[in-house]
Coordinates of C-alpha atoms and ligand atoms in Angstrom, one line a residue:
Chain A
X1 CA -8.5 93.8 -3.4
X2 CA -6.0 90.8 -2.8
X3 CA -4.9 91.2 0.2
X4 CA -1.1 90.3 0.8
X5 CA 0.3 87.8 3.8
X6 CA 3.9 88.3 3.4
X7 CA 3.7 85.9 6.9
X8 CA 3.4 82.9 5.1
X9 CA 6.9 83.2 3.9
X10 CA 8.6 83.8 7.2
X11 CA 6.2 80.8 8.6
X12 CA 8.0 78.3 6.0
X13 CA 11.9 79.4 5.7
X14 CA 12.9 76.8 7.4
X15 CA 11.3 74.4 4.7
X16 CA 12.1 76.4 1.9
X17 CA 15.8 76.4 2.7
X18 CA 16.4 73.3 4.9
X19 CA 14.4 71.4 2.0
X20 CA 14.3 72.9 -0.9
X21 CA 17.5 75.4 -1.1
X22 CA 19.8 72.5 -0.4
X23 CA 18.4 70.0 -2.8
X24 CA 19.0 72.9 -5.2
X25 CA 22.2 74.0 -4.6
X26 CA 23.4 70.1 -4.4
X27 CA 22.1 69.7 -7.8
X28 CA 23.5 72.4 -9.3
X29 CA 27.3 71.4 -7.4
X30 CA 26.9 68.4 -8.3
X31 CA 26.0 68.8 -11.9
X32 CA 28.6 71.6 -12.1
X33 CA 31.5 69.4 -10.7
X34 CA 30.5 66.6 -13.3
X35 CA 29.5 68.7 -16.0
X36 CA 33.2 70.3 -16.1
X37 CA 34.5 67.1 -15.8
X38 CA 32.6 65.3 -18.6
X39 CA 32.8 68.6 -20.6
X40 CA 36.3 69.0 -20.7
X41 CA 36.8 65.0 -21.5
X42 CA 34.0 65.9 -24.3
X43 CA 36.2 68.9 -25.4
X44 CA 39.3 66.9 -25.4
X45 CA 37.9 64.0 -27.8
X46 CA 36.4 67.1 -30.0
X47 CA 39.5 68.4 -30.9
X48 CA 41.5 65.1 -31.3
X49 CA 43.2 64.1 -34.8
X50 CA 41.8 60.8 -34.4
X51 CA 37.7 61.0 -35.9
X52 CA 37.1 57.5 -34.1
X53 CA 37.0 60.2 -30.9
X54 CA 36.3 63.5 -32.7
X55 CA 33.2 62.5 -34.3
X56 CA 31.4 60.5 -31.5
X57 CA 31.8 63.8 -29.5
X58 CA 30.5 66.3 -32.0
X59 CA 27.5 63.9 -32.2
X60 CA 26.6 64.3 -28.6
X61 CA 27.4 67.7 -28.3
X62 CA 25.2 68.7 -31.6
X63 CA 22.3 66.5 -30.3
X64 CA 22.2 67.7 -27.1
X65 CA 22.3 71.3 -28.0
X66 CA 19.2 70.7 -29.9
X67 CA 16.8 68.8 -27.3
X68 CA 15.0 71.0 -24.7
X69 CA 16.1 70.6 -21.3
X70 CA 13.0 69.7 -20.5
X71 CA 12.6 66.6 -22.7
X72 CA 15.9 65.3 -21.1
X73 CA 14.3 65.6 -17.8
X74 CA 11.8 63.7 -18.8
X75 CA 13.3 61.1 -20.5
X76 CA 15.8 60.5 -18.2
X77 CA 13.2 60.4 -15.1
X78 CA 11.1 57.9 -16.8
X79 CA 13.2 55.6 -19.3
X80 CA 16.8 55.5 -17.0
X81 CA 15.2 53.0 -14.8
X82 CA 14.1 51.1 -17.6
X83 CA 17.5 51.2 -19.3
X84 CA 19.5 50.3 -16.4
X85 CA 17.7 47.3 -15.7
X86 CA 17.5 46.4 -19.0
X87 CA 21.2 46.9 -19.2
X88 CA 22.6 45.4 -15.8
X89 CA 20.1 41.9 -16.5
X90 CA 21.7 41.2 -19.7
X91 CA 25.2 41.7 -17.5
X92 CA 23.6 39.7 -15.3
X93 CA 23.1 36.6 -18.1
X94 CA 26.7 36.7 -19.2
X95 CA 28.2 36.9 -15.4
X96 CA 25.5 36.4 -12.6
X97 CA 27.4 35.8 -9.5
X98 CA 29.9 39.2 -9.1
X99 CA 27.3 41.9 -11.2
X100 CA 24.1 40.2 -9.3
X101 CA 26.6 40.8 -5.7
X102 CA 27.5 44.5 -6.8
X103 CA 24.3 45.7 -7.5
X104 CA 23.0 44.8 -3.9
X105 CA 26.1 46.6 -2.4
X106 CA 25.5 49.8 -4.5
X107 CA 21.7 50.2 -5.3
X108 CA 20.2 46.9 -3.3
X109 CA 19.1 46.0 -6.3
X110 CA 17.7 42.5 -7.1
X111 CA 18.7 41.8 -10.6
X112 CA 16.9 38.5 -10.8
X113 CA 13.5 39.8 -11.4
X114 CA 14.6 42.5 -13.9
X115 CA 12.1 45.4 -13.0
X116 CA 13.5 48.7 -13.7
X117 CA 16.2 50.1 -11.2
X118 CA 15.0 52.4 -8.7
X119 CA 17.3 54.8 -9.2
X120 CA 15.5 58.2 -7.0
X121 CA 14.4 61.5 -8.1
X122 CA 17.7 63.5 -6.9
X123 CA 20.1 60.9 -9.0
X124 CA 18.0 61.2 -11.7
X125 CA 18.4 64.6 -11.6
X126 CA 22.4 64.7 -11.3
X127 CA 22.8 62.6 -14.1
X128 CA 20.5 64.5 -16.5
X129 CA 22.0 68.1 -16.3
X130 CA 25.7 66.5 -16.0
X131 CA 24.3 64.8 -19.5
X132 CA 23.2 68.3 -20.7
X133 CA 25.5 70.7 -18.9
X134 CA 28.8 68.4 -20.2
X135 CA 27.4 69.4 -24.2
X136 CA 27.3 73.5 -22.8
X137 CA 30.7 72.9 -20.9
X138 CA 32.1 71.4 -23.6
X139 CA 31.9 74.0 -25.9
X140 CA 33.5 76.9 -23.7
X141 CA 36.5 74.2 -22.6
X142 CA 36.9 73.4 -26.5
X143 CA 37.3 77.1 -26.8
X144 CA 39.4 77.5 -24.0
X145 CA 41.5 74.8 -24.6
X146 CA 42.3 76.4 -28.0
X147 CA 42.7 79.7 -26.3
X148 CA 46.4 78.1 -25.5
X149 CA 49.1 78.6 -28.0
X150 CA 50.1 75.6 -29.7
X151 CA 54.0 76.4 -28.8
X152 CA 52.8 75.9 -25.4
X153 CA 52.0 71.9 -25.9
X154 CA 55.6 71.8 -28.1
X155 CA 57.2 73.3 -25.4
X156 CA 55.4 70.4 -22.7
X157 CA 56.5 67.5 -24.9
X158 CA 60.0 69.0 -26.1
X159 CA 60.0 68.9 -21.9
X160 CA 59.4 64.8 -22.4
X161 CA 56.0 65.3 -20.6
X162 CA 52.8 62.9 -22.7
X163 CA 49.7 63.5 -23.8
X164 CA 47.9 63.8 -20.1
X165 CA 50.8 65.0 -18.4
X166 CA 50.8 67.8 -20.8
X167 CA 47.3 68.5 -20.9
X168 CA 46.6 68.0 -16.8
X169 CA 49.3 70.4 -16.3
X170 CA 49.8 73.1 -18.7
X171 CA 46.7 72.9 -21.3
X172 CA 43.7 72.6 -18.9
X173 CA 44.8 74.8 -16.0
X174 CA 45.2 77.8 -18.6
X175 CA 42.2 77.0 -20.6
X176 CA 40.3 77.8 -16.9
X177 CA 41.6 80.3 -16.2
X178 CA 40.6 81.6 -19.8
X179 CA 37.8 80.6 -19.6
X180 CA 36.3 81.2 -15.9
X181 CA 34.1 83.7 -16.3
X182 CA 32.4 82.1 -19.0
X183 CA 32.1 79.1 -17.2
X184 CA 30.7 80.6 -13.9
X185 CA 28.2 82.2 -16.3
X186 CA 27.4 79.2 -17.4
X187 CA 27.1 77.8 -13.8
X188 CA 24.7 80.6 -13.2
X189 CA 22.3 79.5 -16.1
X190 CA 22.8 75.9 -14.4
X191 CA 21.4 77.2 -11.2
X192 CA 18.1 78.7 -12.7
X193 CA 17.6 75.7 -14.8
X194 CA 17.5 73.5 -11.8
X195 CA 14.3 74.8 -11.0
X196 CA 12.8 72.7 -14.2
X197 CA 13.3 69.6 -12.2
X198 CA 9.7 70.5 -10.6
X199 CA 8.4 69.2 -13.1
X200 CA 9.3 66.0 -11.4
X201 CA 7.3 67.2 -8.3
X202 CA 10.7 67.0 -6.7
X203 CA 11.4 69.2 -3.9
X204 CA 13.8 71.8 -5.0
X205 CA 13.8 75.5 -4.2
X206 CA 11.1 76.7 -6.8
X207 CA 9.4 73.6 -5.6
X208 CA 9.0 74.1 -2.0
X209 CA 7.9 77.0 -2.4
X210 CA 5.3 75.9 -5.0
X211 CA 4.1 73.4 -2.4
X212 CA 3.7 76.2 0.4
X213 CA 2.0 78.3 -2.3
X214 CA -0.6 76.1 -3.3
X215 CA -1.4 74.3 0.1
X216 CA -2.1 78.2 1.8
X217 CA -3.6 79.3 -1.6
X218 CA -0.6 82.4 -1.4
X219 CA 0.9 82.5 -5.0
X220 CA 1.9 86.0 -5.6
X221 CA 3.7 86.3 -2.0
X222 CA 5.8 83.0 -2.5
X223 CA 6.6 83.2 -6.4
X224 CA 7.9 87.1 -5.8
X225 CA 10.0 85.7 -2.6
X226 CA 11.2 82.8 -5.3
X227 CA 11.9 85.4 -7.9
X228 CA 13.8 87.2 -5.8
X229 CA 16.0 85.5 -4.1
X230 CA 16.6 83.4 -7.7
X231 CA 17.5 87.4 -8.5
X232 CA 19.8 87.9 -5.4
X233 CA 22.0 84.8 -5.8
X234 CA 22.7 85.5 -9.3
X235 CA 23.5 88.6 -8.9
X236 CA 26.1 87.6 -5.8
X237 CA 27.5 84.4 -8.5
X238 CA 28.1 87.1 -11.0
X239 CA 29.9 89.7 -8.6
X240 CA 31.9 86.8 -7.3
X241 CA 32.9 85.7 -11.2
X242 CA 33.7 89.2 -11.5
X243 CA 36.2 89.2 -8.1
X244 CA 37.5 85.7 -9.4
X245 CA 38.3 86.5 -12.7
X246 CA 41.3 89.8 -11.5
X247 CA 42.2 87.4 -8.9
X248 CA 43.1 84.1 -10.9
X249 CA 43.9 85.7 -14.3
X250 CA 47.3 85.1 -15.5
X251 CA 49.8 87.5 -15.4
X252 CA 51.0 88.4 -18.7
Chain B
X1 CA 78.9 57.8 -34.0
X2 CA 77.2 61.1 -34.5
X3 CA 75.0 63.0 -31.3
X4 CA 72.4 63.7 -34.2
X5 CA 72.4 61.9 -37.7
X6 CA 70.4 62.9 -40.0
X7 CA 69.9 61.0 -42.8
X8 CA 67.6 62.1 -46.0
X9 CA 64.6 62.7 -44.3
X10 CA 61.8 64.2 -46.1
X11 CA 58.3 66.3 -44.8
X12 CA 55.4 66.9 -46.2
X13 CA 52.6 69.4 -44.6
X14 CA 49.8 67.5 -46.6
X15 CA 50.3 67.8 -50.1
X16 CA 53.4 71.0 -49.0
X17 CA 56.9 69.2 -49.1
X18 CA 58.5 71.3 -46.2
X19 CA 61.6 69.1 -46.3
X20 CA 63.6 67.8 -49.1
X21 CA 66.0 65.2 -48.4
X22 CA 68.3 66.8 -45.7
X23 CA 71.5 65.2 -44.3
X24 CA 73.5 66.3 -41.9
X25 CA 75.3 65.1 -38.8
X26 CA 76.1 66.8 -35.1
X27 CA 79.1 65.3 -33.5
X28 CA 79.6 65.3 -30.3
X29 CA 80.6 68.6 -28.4
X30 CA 80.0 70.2 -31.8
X31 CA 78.0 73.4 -32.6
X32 CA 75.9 74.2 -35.5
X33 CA 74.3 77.1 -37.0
X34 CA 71.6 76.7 -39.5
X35 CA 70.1 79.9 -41.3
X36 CA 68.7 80.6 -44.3
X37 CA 65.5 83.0 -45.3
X38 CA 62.4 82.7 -43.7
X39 CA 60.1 79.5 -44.7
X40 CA 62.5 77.7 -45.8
X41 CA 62.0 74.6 -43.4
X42 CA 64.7 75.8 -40.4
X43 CA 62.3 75.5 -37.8
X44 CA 60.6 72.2 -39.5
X45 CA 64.4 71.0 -39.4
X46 CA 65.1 71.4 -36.2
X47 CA 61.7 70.6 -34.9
X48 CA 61.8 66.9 -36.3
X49 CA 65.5 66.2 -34.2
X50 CA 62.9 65.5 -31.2
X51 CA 59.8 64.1 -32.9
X52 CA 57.7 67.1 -32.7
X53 CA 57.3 67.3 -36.3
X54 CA 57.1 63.9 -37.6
X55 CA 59.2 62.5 -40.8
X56 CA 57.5 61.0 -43.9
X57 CA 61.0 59.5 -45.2
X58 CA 64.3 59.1 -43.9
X59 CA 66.0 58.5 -40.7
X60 CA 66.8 60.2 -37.6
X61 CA 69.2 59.0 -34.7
X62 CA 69.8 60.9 -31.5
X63 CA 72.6 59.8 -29.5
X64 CA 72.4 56.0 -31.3
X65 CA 68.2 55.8 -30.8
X66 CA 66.1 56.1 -33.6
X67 CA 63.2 58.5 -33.7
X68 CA 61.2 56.8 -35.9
X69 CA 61.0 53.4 -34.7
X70 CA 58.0 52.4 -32.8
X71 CA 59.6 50.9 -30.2
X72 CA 61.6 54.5 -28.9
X73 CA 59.8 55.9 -25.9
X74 CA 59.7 59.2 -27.3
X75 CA 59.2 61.5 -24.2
X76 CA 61.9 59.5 -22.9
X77 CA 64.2 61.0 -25.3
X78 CA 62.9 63.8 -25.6
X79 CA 63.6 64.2 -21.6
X80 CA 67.8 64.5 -22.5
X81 CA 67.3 66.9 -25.5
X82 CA 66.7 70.2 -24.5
X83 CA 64.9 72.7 -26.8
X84 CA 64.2 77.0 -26.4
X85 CA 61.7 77.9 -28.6
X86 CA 61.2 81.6 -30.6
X87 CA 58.7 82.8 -28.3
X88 CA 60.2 81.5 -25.0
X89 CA 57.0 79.3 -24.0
X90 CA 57.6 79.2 -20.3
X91 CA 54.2 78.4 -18.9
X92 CA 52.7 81.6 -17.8
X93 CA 50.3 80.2 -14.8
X94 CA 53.3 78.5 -13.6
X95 CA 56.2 80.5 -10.8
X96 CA 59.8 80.6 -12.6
X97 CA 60.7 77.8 -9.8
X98 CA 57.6 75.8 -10.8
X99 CA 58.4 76.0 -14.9
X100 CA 62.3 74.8 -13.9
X101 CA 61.1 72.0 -11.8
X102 CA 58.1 70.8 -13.1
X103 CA 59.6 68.3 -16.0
X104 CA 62.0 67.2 -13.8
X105 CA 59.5 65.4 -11.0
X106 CA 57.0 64.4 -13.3
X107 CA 59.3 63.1 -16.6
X108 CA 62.6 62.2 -14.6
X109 CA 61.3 61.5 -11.0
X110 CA 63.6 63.5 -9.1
X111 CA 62.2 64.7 -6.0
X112 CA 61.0 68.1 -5.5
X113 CA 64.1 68.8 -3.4
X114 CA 65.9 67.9 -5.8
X115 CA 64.7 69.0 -8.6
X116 CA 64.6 72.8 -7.0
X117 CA 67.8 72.2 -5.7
X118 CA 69.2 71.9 -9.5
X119 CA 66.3 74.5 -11.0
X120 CA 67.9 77.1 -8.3
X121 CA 71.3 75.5 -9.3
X122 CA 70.8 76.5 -13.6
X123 CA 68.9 79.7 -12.5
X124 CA 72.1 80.8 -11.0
X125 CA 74.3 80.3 -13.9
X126 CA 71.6 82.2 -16.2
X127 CA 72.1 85.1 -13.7
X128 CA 68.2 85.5 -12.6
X129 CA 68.3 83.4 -9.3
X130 CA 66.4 86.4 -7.3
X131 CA 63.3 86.1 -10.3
X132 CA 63.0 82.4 -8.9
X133 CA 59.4 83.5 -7.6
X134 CA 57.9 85.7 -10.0
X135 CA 55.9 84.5 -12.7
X136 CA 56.9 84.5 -16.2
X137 CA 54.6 87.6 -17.6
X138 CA 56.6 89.7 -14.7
X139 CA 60.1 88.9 -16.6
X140 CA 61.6 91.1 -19.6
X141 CA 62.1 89.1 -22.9
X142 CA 65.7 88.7 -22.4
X143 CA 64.8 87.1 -18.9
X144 CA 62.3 84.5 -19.8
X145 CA 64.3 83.2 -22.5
X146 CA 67.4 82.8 -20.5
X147 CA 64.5 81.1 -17.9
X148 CA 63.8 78.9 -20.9
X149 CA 67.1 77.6 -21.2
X150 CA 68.0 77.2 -17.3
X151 CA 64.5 74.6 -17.7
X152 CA 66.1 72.7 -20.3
X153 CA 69.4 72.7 -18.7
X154 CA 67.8 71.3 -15.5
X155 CA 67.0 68.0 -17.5
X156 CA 70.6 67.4 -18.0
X157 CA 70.2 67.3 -21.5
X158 CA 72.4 65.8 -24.0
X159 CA 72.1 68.0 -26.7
X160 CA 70.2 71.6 -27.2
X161 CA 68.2 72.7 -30.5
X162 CA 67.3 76.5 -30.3
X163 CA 65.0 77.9 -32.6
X164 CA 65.8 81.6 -33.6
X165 CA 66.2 82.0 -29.3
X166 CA 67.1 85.8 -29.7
X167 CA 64.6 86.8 -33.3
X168 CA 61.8 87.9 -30.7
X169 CA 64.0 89.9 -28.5
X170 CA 64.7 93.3 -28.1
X171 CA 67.8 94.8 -29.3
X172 CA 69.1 95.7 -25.9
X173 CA 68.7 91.9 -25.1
X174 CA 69.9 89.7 -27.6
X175 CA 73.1 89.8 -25.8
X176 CA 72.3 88.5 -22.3
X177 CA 71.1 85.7 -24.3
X178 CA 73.7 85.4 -26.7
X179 CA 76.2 85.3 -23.5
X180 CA 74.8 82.6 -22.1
X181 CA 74.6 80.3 -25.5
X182 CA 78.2 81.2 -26.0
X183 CA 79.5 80.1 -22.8
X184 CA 76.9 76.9 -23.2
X185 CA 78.7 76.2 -26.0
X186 CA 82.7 76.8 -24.7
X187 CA 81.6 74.3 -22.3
X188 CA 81.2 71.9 -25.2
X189 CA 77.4 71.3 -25.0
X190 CA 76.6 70.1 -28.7
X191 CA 74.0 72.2 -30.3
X192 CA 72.1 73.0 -32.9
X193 CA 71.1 76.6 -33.4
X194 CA 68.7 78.5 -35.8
X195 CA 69.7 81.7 -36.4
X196 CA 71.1 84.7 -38.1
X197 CA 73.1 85.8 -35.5
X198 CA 76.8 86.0 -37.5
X199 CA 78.5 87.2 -34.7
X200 CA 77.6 84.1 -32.4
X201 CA 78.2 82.0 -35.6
X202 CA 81.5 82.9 -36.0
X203 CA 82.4 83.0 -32.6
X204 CA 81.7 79.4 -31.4
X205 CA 79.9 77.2 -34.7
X206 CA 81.6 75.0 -36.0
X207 CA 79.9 74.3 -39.1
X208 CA 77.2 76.4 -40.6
X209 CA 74.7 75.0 -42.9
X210 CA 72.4 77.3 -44.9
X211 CA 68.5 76.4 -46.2
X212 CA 67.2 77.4 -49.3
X213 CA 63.0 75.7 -49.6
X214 CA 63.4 72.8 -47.7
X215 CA 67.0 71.6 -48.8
X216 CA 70.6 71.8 -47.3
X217 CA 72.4 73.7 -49.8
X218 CA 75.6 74.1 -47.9
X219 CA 77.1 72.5 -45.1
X220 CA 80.0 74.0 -44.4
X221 CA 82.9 74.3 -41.8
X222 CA 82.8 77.7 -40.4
X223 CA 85.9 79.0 -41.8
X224 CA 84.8 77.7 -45.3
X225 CA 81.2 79.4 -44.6
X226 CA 83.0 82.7 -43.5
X227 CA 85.7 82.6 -46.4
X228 CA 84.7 81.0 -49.2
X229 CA 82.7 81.9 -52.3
X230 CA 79.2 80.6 -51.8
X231 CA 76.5 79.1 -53.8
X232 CA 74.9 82.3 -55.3
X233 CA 71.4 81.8 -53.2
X234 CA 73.2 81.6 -49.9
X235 CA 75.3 85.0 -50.8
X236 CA 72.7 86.6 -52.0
X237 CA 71.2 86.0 -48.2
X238 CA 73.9 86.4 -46.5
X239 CA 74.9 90.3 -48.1
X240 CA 71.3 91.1 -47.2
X241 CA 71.4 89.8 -43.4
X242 CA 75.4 91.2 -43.2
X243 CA 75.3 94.5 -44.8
X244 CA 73.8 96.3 -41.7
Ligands
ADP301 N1 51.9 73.3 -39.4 C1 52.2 73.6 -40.7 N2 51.3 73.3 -41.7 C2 51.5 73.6 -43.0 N3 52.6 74.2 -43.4 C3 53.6 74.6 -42.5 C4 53.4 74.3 -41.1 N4 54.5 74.7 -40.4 C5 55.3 75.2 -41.4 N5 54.7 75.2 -42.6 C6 55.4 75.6 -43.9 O1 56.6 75.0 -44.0 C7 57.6 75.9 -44.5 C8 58.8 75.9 -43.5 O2 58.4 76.5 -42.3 P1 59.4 76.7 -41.1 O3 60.1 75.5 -40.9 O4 58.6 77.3 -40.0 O5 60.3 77.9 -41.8 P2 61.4 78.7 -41.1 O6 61.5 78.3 -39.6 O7 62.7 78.4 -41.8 O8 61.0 80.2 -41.3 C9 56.9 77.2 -44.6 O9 56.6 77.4 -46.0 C10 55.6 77.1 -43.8 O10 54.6 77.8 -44.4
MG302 MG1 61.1 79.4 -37.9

């Protein structure tokens, strides 16, 4: 008979949490915060008139629905450095003196020698699932954005209000609210997919807690704790979208 | 010269010709009725006097500026021409204070002071000045549309365009609205108004014109439209909309 040491979890909170929690729930703001952002300017280009925007954004969006998330990981991880460098020497060739200056301020990177750019596990990670999450994002802002009547955006520019004006103050603000729930749910998927970044033996929750597992041989005990507390934060995210969604809805 | 000329302008919905060479001119301080049966290109009509439905052919000038040249800053313009829509379309996230004053900071630059001061100011005159905190949804029909015209009022505009303002309303309401238009218009406000409303027509239009599939098939002075013999399409629609 196995027998359980519940201990060993109590013994390595602090790292699980201090550690691996926050790297989690960094990743999963961050990409969140982007993700919406990118998504919505995604959304916007999608449903232009205009195909020289429309089309380059279904393109993304289609594409990245159909790669696993785990394939982007990868890639990213291992070709992103590769890229960058590529891309910021052949800046460097056309202007050396300012690019070659701002890449030491921002990255200390030395251009010069062209070697990939060290970009770090945890920015890797930001800027893959804000890739990924902005195709999922864009969908339910697309919807939402179309959620608003059309006589609303006649009404904004009969008011003399433009394009931006228009859609920064009366288009998206509605389409969020519309569309909250959905994109909290969404949120929620984000959160459990940040556990794939392990992959990347990078410290996140699922992570730690693989670590600690392996070192003091106690599997069962820490993938049940990781289960459950992956179970127990959902389940808060989805009573809070619930709360969210009486409190912001529109009054109609 | 004219507060709205215009001259043979055609529309086409793709391959659908909504408009057929209309002409017609608003003078100054002048009101006029449009009408006509349903799809016949009214809201098309008025819709193109501030470039939200553009023109394939002809010419339209507002107050001397054309709205198809390039060069016309067309929120600009259509900052000074107020419009109130069928459905009301006051923005429902926004506070009645917030849908009067919005426009005005971000398309005119008035300050927020000032731009509440003359919301409050126009919400007064429409009669709803203790609804100044509520949101739309919490107002009756008759109330957000005479919210919709206080927020174009507050631009100072220099003309209106209503759009069937009272065809969504309640029975009980169409007057409060009606009210308000009529004493817009004894102020001399010049205006262009879709809809079948006789009763407002005859009080203050001046001319009438009526529609028939996307052409102007009588522009009349209102005591020619209310006295004469008409073309036999418009009396034909005008016995249907009178007899009750
Ligand atoms: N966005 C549109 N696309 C295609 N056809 C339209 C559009 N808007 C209006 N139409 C057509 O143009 C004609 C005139 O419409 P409209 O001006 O709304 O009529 P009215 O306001 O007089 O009832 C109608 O036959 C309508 O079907
Ligand atoms: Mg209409």
């Amino acid at each position: 008979m196995y027998d359980f040491d519940f201990d060993v979890i109590w013994r390595s909170l602090g790292y699980l949490f201090r550690d691996g929690m926050t790297f989690t729930l960094m990743l999963t703001t961050c990409a969140m915060v982007g993700g919406i952002i990118l998504g919505t300017l995604l959304a916007m280009m999608r449903l232009s008139s205009y195909r020289f925007f429309s089309a380059p954004a279904g393109l993304y969006v289609n594409m990245t629905r159909a790669i696993p998330l785990l394939l982007v990981i990868f890639w990213c991880y291992f070709l992103l450095p590769y890229i960058c460098g590529y891309v910021f020497h052949e800046l460097y060739k056309i202007s050396p003196k300012p690019i070659g200056d701002l890449l030491i301020r921002i990255f200390g990177y030395q251009v010069q020698d062209g070697t990939p750019l060290r970009i770090g596990a945890f920015t890797s990670s930001v800027i893959t699932f804000i890739l990924f999450q902005a195709a999922y994002y864009c969908e339910i802002m697309r919807a939402g954005i179309q959620s608003v009547s059309q006589g609303q955006m006649g009404a904004s520019y009969a008011l003399g209000l433009n394009y931006w004006q228009t859609m920064f103050h009366i288009i998206l603000p509605q389409a969020f609210r519309n569309m909250l729930p959905v994109l909290l749910t969404q949120t929620i998927i984000l959160f459990q997919d940040t556990s794939l970044v392990y992959v990347l033996s990078i410290t996140d929750f699922l992570g730690a807690a693989s670590k600690v597992a392996q070192r003091d041989g106690r599997l069962v005990e820490m993938y049940v704790f990781v289960a459950l507390i992956y179970f127990v934060i959902c389940l808060f995210l989805s009573y809070l979208v619930r709360c969210l969604q009486s409190r912001i809805a529109i009054i109609r | 010269m004219a507060m709205i000329d215009i001259q043979h302008i055609s529309k086409w919905y793709g391959s659908f010709q909504a408009l057929r060479d209309c002409s017609t001119k608003v003078e100054k301080g002048e009101v006029l009725v449009i009408c006509g049966p349903s799809g016949c290109g009214k809201s098309t009509l008025i819709k193109t006097v501030n470039g939200l439905e553009p023109i394939q052919e002809g010419e339209i000038l507002v107050n001397g500026i054309s709205l198809t040249s390039p060069k016309t800053n067309l929120p600009q313009l259509r900052a000074h021409v107020g419009m109130v829509f069928q459905h009301f379309e006051l923005f429902p996230h926004l506070s009645v204070r917030e849908n009067l004053t919005l426009a005005q900071v971000k398309v005119l630059k008035r300050s927020k002071a000032e731009a509440g001061e003359k919301g409050l100011q126009y919400l007064e005159r429409v009669g709803l000045l203790e609804q100044k905190d509520k949101f739309p949804g919490q107002l009756s029909g008759g109330q957000q549309q005479r919210v919709a015209i206080a927020r174009a009022l507050s631009m100072d505009p220099i003309c209106m365009l209503f759009d069937e303002p009272t065809s969504a309303l309640d029975p009980e309401m169409i007057s409060e609205v009606l009210d308000v238009m009529v004493k817009l218009a004894q102020e001399g406000m010049t205006m262009m108004v879709v809809t079948h409303e006789m009763g407002f027509a005859r009080k203050v239009a001046h001319r009438v014109i009526f529609m028939d599939q996307g052409r102007i098939i009588e522009d009349l002075p209102k005591e020619d439209f209310f006295g004469k013999p008409h073309t036999e399409r418009a009396q034909q629609f005008l016995d249907k909309i009178l007899v009750h």
